[in-house]
mmCIF file of C-alpha atoms in Angstrom:
data_model
loop_
_atom_site.group_PDB
_atom_site.id
_atom_site.type_symbol
_atom_site.label_atom_id
_atom_site.label_comp_id
_atom_site.label_asym_id
_atom_site.label_seq_id
_atom_site.Cartn_x
_atom_site.Cartn_y
_atom_site.Cartn_z
ATOM 1 C CA MET A 317 -0.020 0.385 0.091
ATOM 2 C CA HIS A 318 1.610 3.670 -0.418
ATOM 3 C CA ALA A 319 1.984 5.813 1.983
ATOM 4 C CA ASP A 320 -0.249 8.241 0.761
ATOM 5 C CA ASP A 321 -3.233 5.634 0.581
ATOM 6 C CA THR A 322 -2.968 6.216 4.560
ATOM 7 C CA VAL A 323 -3.000 9.999 5.261
ATOM 8 C CA ALA A 324 -5.910 12.642 5.058
ATOM 9 C CA ARG A 325 -5.073 15.549 2.684
ATOM 10 C CA PRO A 326 -5.092 18.528 4.378
ATOM 11 C CA PRO A 327 -7.574 20.953 5.393
ATOM 12 C CA LEU A 328 -7.246 22.575 2.295
ATOM 13 C CA LEU A 329 -7.505 26.679 3.250
ATOM 14 C CA ARG A 330 -4.953 25.362 6.019
ATOM 15 C CA GLU A 331 -2.513 25.492 3.527
ATOM 16 C CA LEU A 332 -3.455 27.682 1.454
ATOM 17 C CA LEU A 333 -3.404 30.672 3.683
ATOM 18 C CA LEU A 334 -0.034 28.908 4.768
ATOM 19 C CA VAL A 335 1.984 29.071 1.318
ATOM 20 C CA ALA A 336 0.973 32.772 0.794
ATOM 21 C CA GLY A 337 1.607 33.616 4.407
ATOM 22 C CA LEU A 338 4.941 32.478 3.249
ATOM 23 C CA PHE A 339 5.563 33.874 0.396
ATOM 24 C CA VAL A 340 4.738 37.287 1.794
ATOM 25 C CA VAL A 341 6.910 36.794 4.317
ATOM 26 C CA TYR A 342 9.524 35.973 1.918
ATOM 27 C CA LYS A 343 9.170 38.451 -0.222
ATOM 28 C CA ALA A 344 8.689 41.469 2.217
ATOM 29 C CA GLY A 345 12.057 39.831 3.994
ATOM 30 C CA ARG A 346 14.260 39.906 -0.205
ATOM 31 C CA LEU A 347 13.538 43.186 0.133
ATOM 32 C CA LEU A 348 14.695 44.440 3.967
ATOM 33 C CA ALA A 349 18.303 43.423 2.195
ATOM 34 C CA THR A 350 18.399 46.129 -0.332
ATOM 35 C CA GLY A 351 19.900 49.407 -0.870
ATOM 36 C CA ARG A 352 23.420 47.452 0.085
ATOM 37 C CA THR A 353 24.811 47.884 -3.169
ATOM 38 C CA ASP A 354 28.428 48.248 -2.809
ATOM 39 C CA GLU A 355 28.418 44.895 -0.543
ATOM 40 C CA ALA A 356 26.396 43.348 -3.441
ATOM 41 C CA PHE A 357 29.568 44.144 -5.920
ATOM 42 C CA ALA A 358 31.813 43.602 -3.473
ATOM 43 C CA ASP A 359 30.636 40.280 -2.533
ATOM 44 C CA ALA A 360 30.437 39.482 -7.010
ATOM 45 C CA HIS A 361 34.110 40.082 -7.430
ATOM 46 C CA ARG A 362 34.812 37.352 -3.869
ATOM 47 C CA VAL A 363 31.978 34.890 -5.942
ATOM 48 C CA ARG A 364 34.021 35.005 -9.480
ATOM 49 C CA GLY A 365 36.979 34.509 -7.573
ATOM 50 C CA TRP A 366 35.827 31.795 -5.948
ATOM 51 C CA GLU A 367 34.660 30.168 -9.174
ATOM 52 C CA ARG A 368 38.519 30.370 -11.146
ATOM 53 C CA SER A 369 39.782 29.100 -7.743
ATOM 54 C CA LEU A 370 37.796 26.404 -8.354
ATOM 55 C CA HIS A 371 37.823 26.333 -12.074
ATOM 56 C CA LEU A 372 34.468 26.586 -12.478
ATOM 57 C CA PRO A 373 33.630 27.696 -16.592
ATOM 58 C CA ASP A 374 32.711 30.755 -16.886
ATOM 59 C CA GLU A 375 29.154 32.411 -17.263
ATOM 60 C CA GLY A 376 29.860 33.719 -20.918
ATOM 61 C CA THR A 377 30.660 30.677 -22.256
ATOM 62 C CA VAL A 378 26.917 29.480 -21.712
ATOM 63 C CA GLN A 379 25.621 33.395 -22.219
ATOM 64 C CA ALA A 380 27.763 32.903 -26.181
ATOM 65 C CA ALA A 381 25.884 29.906 -27.417
ATOM 66 C CA LEU A 382 21.592 31.859 -26.856
ATOM 67 C CA LEU A 383 23.159 34.904 -28.079
ATOM 68 C CA HIS A 384 23.010 32.574 -31.890
ATOM 69 C CA SER A 385 20.230 33.423 -32.005
ATOM 70 C CA ASP A 386 17.760 36.048 -30.862
ATOM 71 C CA THR A 387 15.033 33.457 -30.322
ATOM 72 C CA LEU A 388 16.446 31.211 -28.322
ATOM 73 C CA VAL A 389 17.806 34.482 -25.995
ATOM 74 C CA HIS A 390 14.123 35.017 -25.752
ATOM 75 C CA LEU A 391 12.771 31.777 -24.763
ATOM 76 C CA ALA A 392 15.347 31.993 -21.935
ATOM 77 C CA ASN A 393 14.396 34.877 -20.766
ATOM 78 C CA THR A 394 10.665 33.675 -21.065
ATOM 79 C CA TYR A 395 11.560 30.743 -18.931
ATOM 80 C CA TYR A 396 13.001 32.219 -16.499
ATOM 81 C CA ALA A 397 10.497 35.091 -16.409
ATOM 82 C CA THR A 398 7.518 32.759 -16.393
ATOM 83 C CA VAL A 399 8.012 28.905 -15.277
ATOM 84 C CA HIS A 400 9.687 29.537 -11.413
ATOM 85 C CA PHE A 401 6.486 29.939 -9.813
ATOM 86 C CA PRO A 402 3.901 28.130 -12.070
ATOM 87 C CA ALA A 403 5.366 24.674 -11.879
ATOM 88 C CA THR A 404 6.465 24.679 -8.242
ATOM 89 C CA VAL A 405 3.224 25.157 -7.714
ATOM 90 C CA ALA A 406 1.990 23.517 -9.870
ATOM 91 C CA PHE A 407 3.918 20.479 -8.187
ATOM 92 C CA LEU A 408 2.789 21.070 -4.950
ATOM 93 C CA VAL A 409 -0.547 21.136 -6.499
ATOM 94 C CA TRP A 410 -0.734 18.123 -8.240
ATOM 95 C CA LEU A 411 1.017 16.389 -4.478
ATOM 96 C CA TYR A 412 -1.581 17.825 -2.463
ATOM 97 C CA LEU A 413 -4.418 15.813 -4.793
ATOM 98 C CA ARG A 414 -3.142 13.002 -5.172
ATOM 99 C CA ARG A 415 -0.150 12.185 -3.032
ATOM 100 C CA PRO A 416 -1.016 14.093 0.301
ATOM 101 C CA ALA A 417 1.456 12.996 2.612
ATOM 102 C CA HIS A 418 4.456 13.046 0.278
ATOM 103 C CA TYR A 419 2.447 16.985 -0.330
ATOM 104 C CA VAL A 420 3.069 17.725 3.185
ATOM 105 C CA TRP A 421 7.264 16.585 2.886
ATOM 106 C CA ALA A 422 7.622 18.689 0.269
ATOM 107 C CA ARG A 423 5.740 21.285 1.308
ATOM 108 C CA ARG A 424 8.551 21.672 4.059
ATOM 109 C CA VAL A 425 11.054 20.952 2.565
ATOM 110 C CA LEU A 426 10.735 23.559 0.749
ATOM 111 C CA ALA A 427 9.236 26.154 3.141
ATOM 112 C CA LEU A 428 12.989 25.226 4.778
ATOM 113 C CA VAL A 429 14.965 25.750 1.683
ATOM 114 C CA THR A 430 13.273 29.212 1.627
ATOM 115 C CA ALA A 431 14.055 30.193 5.092
ATOM 116 C CA ALA A 432 17.238 29.191 4.321
ATOM 117 C CA ALA A 433 18.211 31.679 1.287
ATOM 118 C CA LEU A 434 16.543 34.337 2.785
ATOM 119 C CA VAL A 435 19.004 34.270 6.044
ATOM 120 C CA GLY A 436 20.930 33.935 2.929
ATOM 121 C CA HIS A 437 19.959 37.310 1.181
ATOM 122 C CA LEU A 438 20.384 39.112 4.267
ATOM 123 C CA ALA A 439 23.638 37.557 4.856
ATOM 124 C CA PHE A 440 25.190 38.037 1.465
ATOM 125 C CA PRO A 441 24.057 40.831 -0.815
ATOM 126 C CA LEU A 442 25.602 39.829 -4.280
ATOM 127 C CA ALA A 443 25.116 41.381 -7.317
ATOM 128 C CA PRO A 444 24.149 38.933 -10.691
ATOM 129 C CA PRO A 445 25.959 38.721 -13.200
ATOM 130 C CA ARG A 446 24.979 40.651 -15.832
ATOM 131 C CA LEU A 447 25.321 43.311 -13.478
ATOM 132 C CA LEU A 448 28.598 43.574 -13.141
ATOM 133 C CA PRO A 449 30.812 45.310 -14.706
ATOM 134 C CA GLY A 450 33.883 44.261 -16.705
ATOM 135 C CA THR A 451 33.022 40.789 -17.176
ATOM 136 C CA GLY A 452 31.381 41.112 -20.786
ATOM 137 C CA LEU A 453 27.628 39.639 -19.723
ATOM 138 C CA VAL A 454 24.943 41.153 -21.572
ATOM 139 C CA ASP A 455 21.974 41.685 -19.492
ATOM 140 C CA THR A 456 19.414 39.376 -21.590
ATOM 141 C CA GLY A 457 15.933 40.379 -20.091
ATOM 142 C CA ARG A 458 16.323 44.336 -21.113
ATOM 143 C CA VAL A 459 18.332 44.081 -23.909
ATOM 144 C CA TYR A 460 16.114 41.373 -25.166
ATOM 145 C CA GLY A 461 12.988 41.116 -23.190
ATOM 146 C CA PRO A 462 11.396 40.228 -21.350
ATOM 147 C CA THR A 463 12.159 41.061 -17.638
ATOM 148 C CA VAL A 464 10.966 40.793 -14.202
ATOM 149 C CA TYR A 465 12.690 43.288 -12.886
ATOM 150 C CA GLY A 466 13.578 47.502 -12.504
ATOM 151 C CA ALA A 467 15.879 48.975 -14.593
ATOM 152 C CA HIS A 468 17.659 50.283 -11.195
ATOM 153 C CA PRO A 469 18.552 47.937 -8.839
ATOM 154 C CA ALA A 470 19.099 50.469 -5.982
ATOM 155 C CA THR A 471 15.250 51.620 -7.093
ATOM 156 C CA ASP A 472 13.569 48.643 -7.766
ATOM 157 C CA ALA A 473 10.438 48.270 -5.353
ATOM 158 C CA LEU A 474 9.285 44.588 -6.574
ATOM 159 C CA ALA A 475 12.286 42.399 -6.358
ATOM 160 C CA ASN A 476 15.624 42.432 -4.809
ATOM 161 C CA GLN A 477 18.459 41.920 -7.435
ATOM 162 C CA PHE A 478 20.949 41.485 -5.107
ATOM 163 C CA ALA A 479 19.513 37.877 -3.779
ATOM 164 C CA ALA A 480 21.877 35.741 -6.084
ATOM 165 C CA MET A 481 23.310 33.184 -4.013
ATOM 166 C CA PRO A 482 21.837 31.214 -3.038
ATOM 167 C CA SER A 483 19.519 30.612 -6.711
ATOM 168 C CA LEU A 484 16.137 29.675 -5.435
ATOM 169 C CA HIS A 485 15.086 29.359 -9.267
ATOM 170 C CA PHE A 486 17.697 26.412 -8.739
ATOM 171 C CA GLY A 487 16.803 25.396 -5.421
ATOM 172 C CA TRP A 488 13.145 25.000 -6.391
ATOM 173 C CA ALA A 489 13.477 23.447 -9.865
ATOM 174 C CA LEU A 490 15.657 20.832 -7.955
ATOM 175 C CA MET A 491 12.753 20.038 -5.503
ATOM 176 C CA VAL A 492 10.150 19.441 -8.159
ATOM 177 C CA ALA A 493 12.820 16.932 -9.982
ATOM 178 C CA VAL A 494 13.407 15.144 -6.813
ATOM 179 C CA GLY A 495 9.411 15.379 -5.367
ATOM 180 C CA LEU A 496 8.397 13.728 -8.659
ATOM 181 C CA ILE A 497 10.934 11.295 -8.792
ATOM 182 C CA ALA A 498 10.059 10.200 -5.496
ATOM 183 C CA THR A 499 5.830 9.670 -6.246
ATOM 184 C CA THR A 500 5.991 8.890 -9.684
ATOM 185 C CA ARG A 501 6.616 5.132 -11.308
ATOM 186 C CA SER A 502 7.410 5.462 -15.055
ATOM 187 C CA ARG A 503 10.136 4.069 -15.824
ATOM 188 C CA LEU A 504 11.145 7.561 -17.399
ATOM 189 C CA ARG A 505 10.808 9.511 -14.489
ATOM 190 C CA ALA A 506 14.576 10.270 -14.326
ATOM 191 C CA LEU A 507 13.253 12.249 -17.031
ATOM 192 C CA TRP A 508 11.946 15.377 -14.433
ATOM 193 C CA LEU A 509 15.331 15.853 -13.843
ATOM 194 C CA LEU A 510 15.581 18.168 -17.149
ATOM 195 C CA HIS A 511 13.602 21.026 -15.527
ATOM 196 C CA PRO A 512 16.123 22.049 -13.219
ATOM 197 C CA LEU A 513 19.345 20.882 -15.648
ATOM 198 C CA LEU A 514 16.826 23.057 -18.489
ATOM 199 C CA THR A 515 16.385 25.803 -15.620
ATOM 200 C CA LEU A 516 20.431 25.657 -14.854
ATOM 201 C CA LEU A 517 21.052 26.943 -18.273
ATOM 202 C CA VAL A 518 18.709 29.340 -18.454
ATOM 203 C CA ILE A 519 20.010 31.245 -15.272
ATOM 204 C CA VAL A 520 23.194 31.288 -15.786
ATOM 205 C CA GLY A 521 22.860 31.835 -19.990
ATOM 206 C CA THR A 522 20.814 34.670 -18.316
ATOM 207 C CA ALA A 523 23.808 36.209 -16.262
ATOM 208 C CA ASN A 524 20.664 36.434 -13.828
ATOM 209 C CA HIS A 525 22.949 33.922 -11.756
ATOM 210 C CA TYR A 526 26.858 32.650 -10.937
ATOM 211 C CA TRP A 527 27.103 28.580 -11.369
ATOM 212 C CA LEU A 528 27.901 28.660 -7.077
ATOM 213 C CA ASP A 529 24.419 30.224 -6.378
ATOM 214 C CA ALA A 530 23.155 26.367 -8.317
ATOM 215 C CA ILE A 531 26.307 24.408 -5.316
ATOM 216 C CA VAL A 532 24.657 26.765 -2.504
ATOM 217 C CA ALA A 533 20.498 25.856 -3.638
ATOM 218 C CA THR A 534 21.625 21.645 -4.004
ATOM 219 C CA ALA A 535 23.583 22.313 -0.760
ATOM 220 C CA LEU A 536 20.901 23.618 1.227
ATOM 221 C CA LEU A 537 18.183 21.075 -0.624
ATOM 222 C CA CYS A 538 20.189 18.616 0.294
ATOM 223 C CA VAL A 539 20.603 19.583 4.386
ATOM 224 C CA ALA A 540 16.787 19.842 3.769
ATOM 225 C CA LEU A 541 16.070 16.505 2.574
ATOM 226 C CA ALA A 542 17.916 14.881 5.185
ATOM 227 C CA VAL A 543 16.330 16.516 7.972
ATOM 228 C CA VAL A 544 12.711 16.511 7.156
ATOM 229 C CA ARG A 545 12.067 12.356 6.802
ATOM 230 C CA PRO A 546 9.635 11.445 4.107
ATOM 231 C CA PRO A 547 6.123 9.598 4.313
ATOM 232 C CA HIS A 548 6.485 6.397 6.266
ATOM 233 C CA ARG A 549 5.885 3.407 5.007
ATOM 234 C CA THR A 550 3.149 1.500 5.868
ATOM 235 C CA ALA A 551 3.452 -1.443 8.412
ATOM 236 C CA THR A 552 3.471 -4.055 5.721
ATOM 237 C CA SER A 553 5.853 -2.482 3.216
ATOM 238 C CA SER A 554 7.902 -1.682 6.300
ATOM 239 C CA ALA A 555 8.153 -5.626 6.957
ATOM 240 C CA ARG A 556 8.750 -6.715 3.689
ATOM 241 C CA LEU A 557 11.537 -4.744 3.688
ATOM 242 C CA ARG A 558 13.155 -5.830 6.996
ATOM 243 C CA GLY A 559 12.086 -9.572 5.800
ATOM 244 C CA HIS A 560 9.238 -10.400 7.514
ATOM 245 C CA GLU A 561 6.420 -11.342 5.983
ATOM 246 C CA PRO A 562 3.107 -10.907 7.800
ATOM 247 C CA ALA A 563 1.480 -14.280 8.333
ATOM 248 C CA GLU A 564 -0.649 -15.618 6.388
ATOM 249 C CA PRO A 565 -3.987 -15.916 7.399
ATOM 250 C CA PRO A 566 -5.091 -19.169 8.190
ATOM 251 C CA VAL A 567 -6.898 -22.137 5.372
ATOM 252 C CA ARG A 568 -10.212 -22.531 6.347
ATOM 253 C CA GLU A 569 -12.031 -26.059 5.040
ATOM 254 C CA LEU A 570 -15.511 -25.336 3.965
ATOM 255 C CA PRO A 571 -17.782 -28.293 5.677
ATOM 256 C CA GLY A 572 -18.503 -30.955 3.671
ATOM 257 C CA LEU A 573 -15.028 -30.408 1.467
ATOM 258 C CA VAL A 574 -13.300 -31.909 4.357
ATOM 259 C CA GLY A 575 -11.316 -34.602 2.743
ATOM 260 C CA ALA A 576 -11.980 -34.378 -1.225
ATOM 261 C CA GLY A 577 -9.506 -34.827 -3.185
ATOM 262 C CA ARG A 578 -7.814 -37.699 -1.153
#
């Protein structure tokens, strides 16, 4: 029996309020980190130096491939602007309807990753590579569109452009893939990993994130997955895993058939 088959679905109104509240707190917290321009650019130079020390590829390598086609760049910008939240919401809605126990698990993991990311954004403001002069990188959202950011980071009232590390675009996408692999049975379920892979190429190619932003997000997700335990298996499944099959019920012979066939 599937673990979700024995778990009641959480109350819908409570879940809507909880998820909405977490989102509002996160957005408000991100905006608290605005205005730290000097720190953000100093940290950006540090991150670039760390990446070179680790021999990570330059973000410009991915962007150069995108810039071969205006259509490809536009598609990458559209993916960055429109897929992040809808894909995560669709993932949670599907789990809520079909896998309620795994929904609670995934929601807790995402909440923990998001809270840790907020601490990171407050403690380590970071200008994205598209804003860093001297890199040769293009702000593809501003040049080719669409973009989700204002023209001036210091006065952008809708988003904190200095909250690059860790990348929640990548962290959430990776959790979506992990969650779907854990809750589906298709032999092709590993293909869900294409979502975080494509997200990684998009966030780097559009110069919205460094490679290290995704690496840190992966580390946070690993910690969250280790802390938040997945749904328990049923007693029958656990017994089978331990090698102890439950005893079969005794076969009761029907009256009049005793000795039949002997």
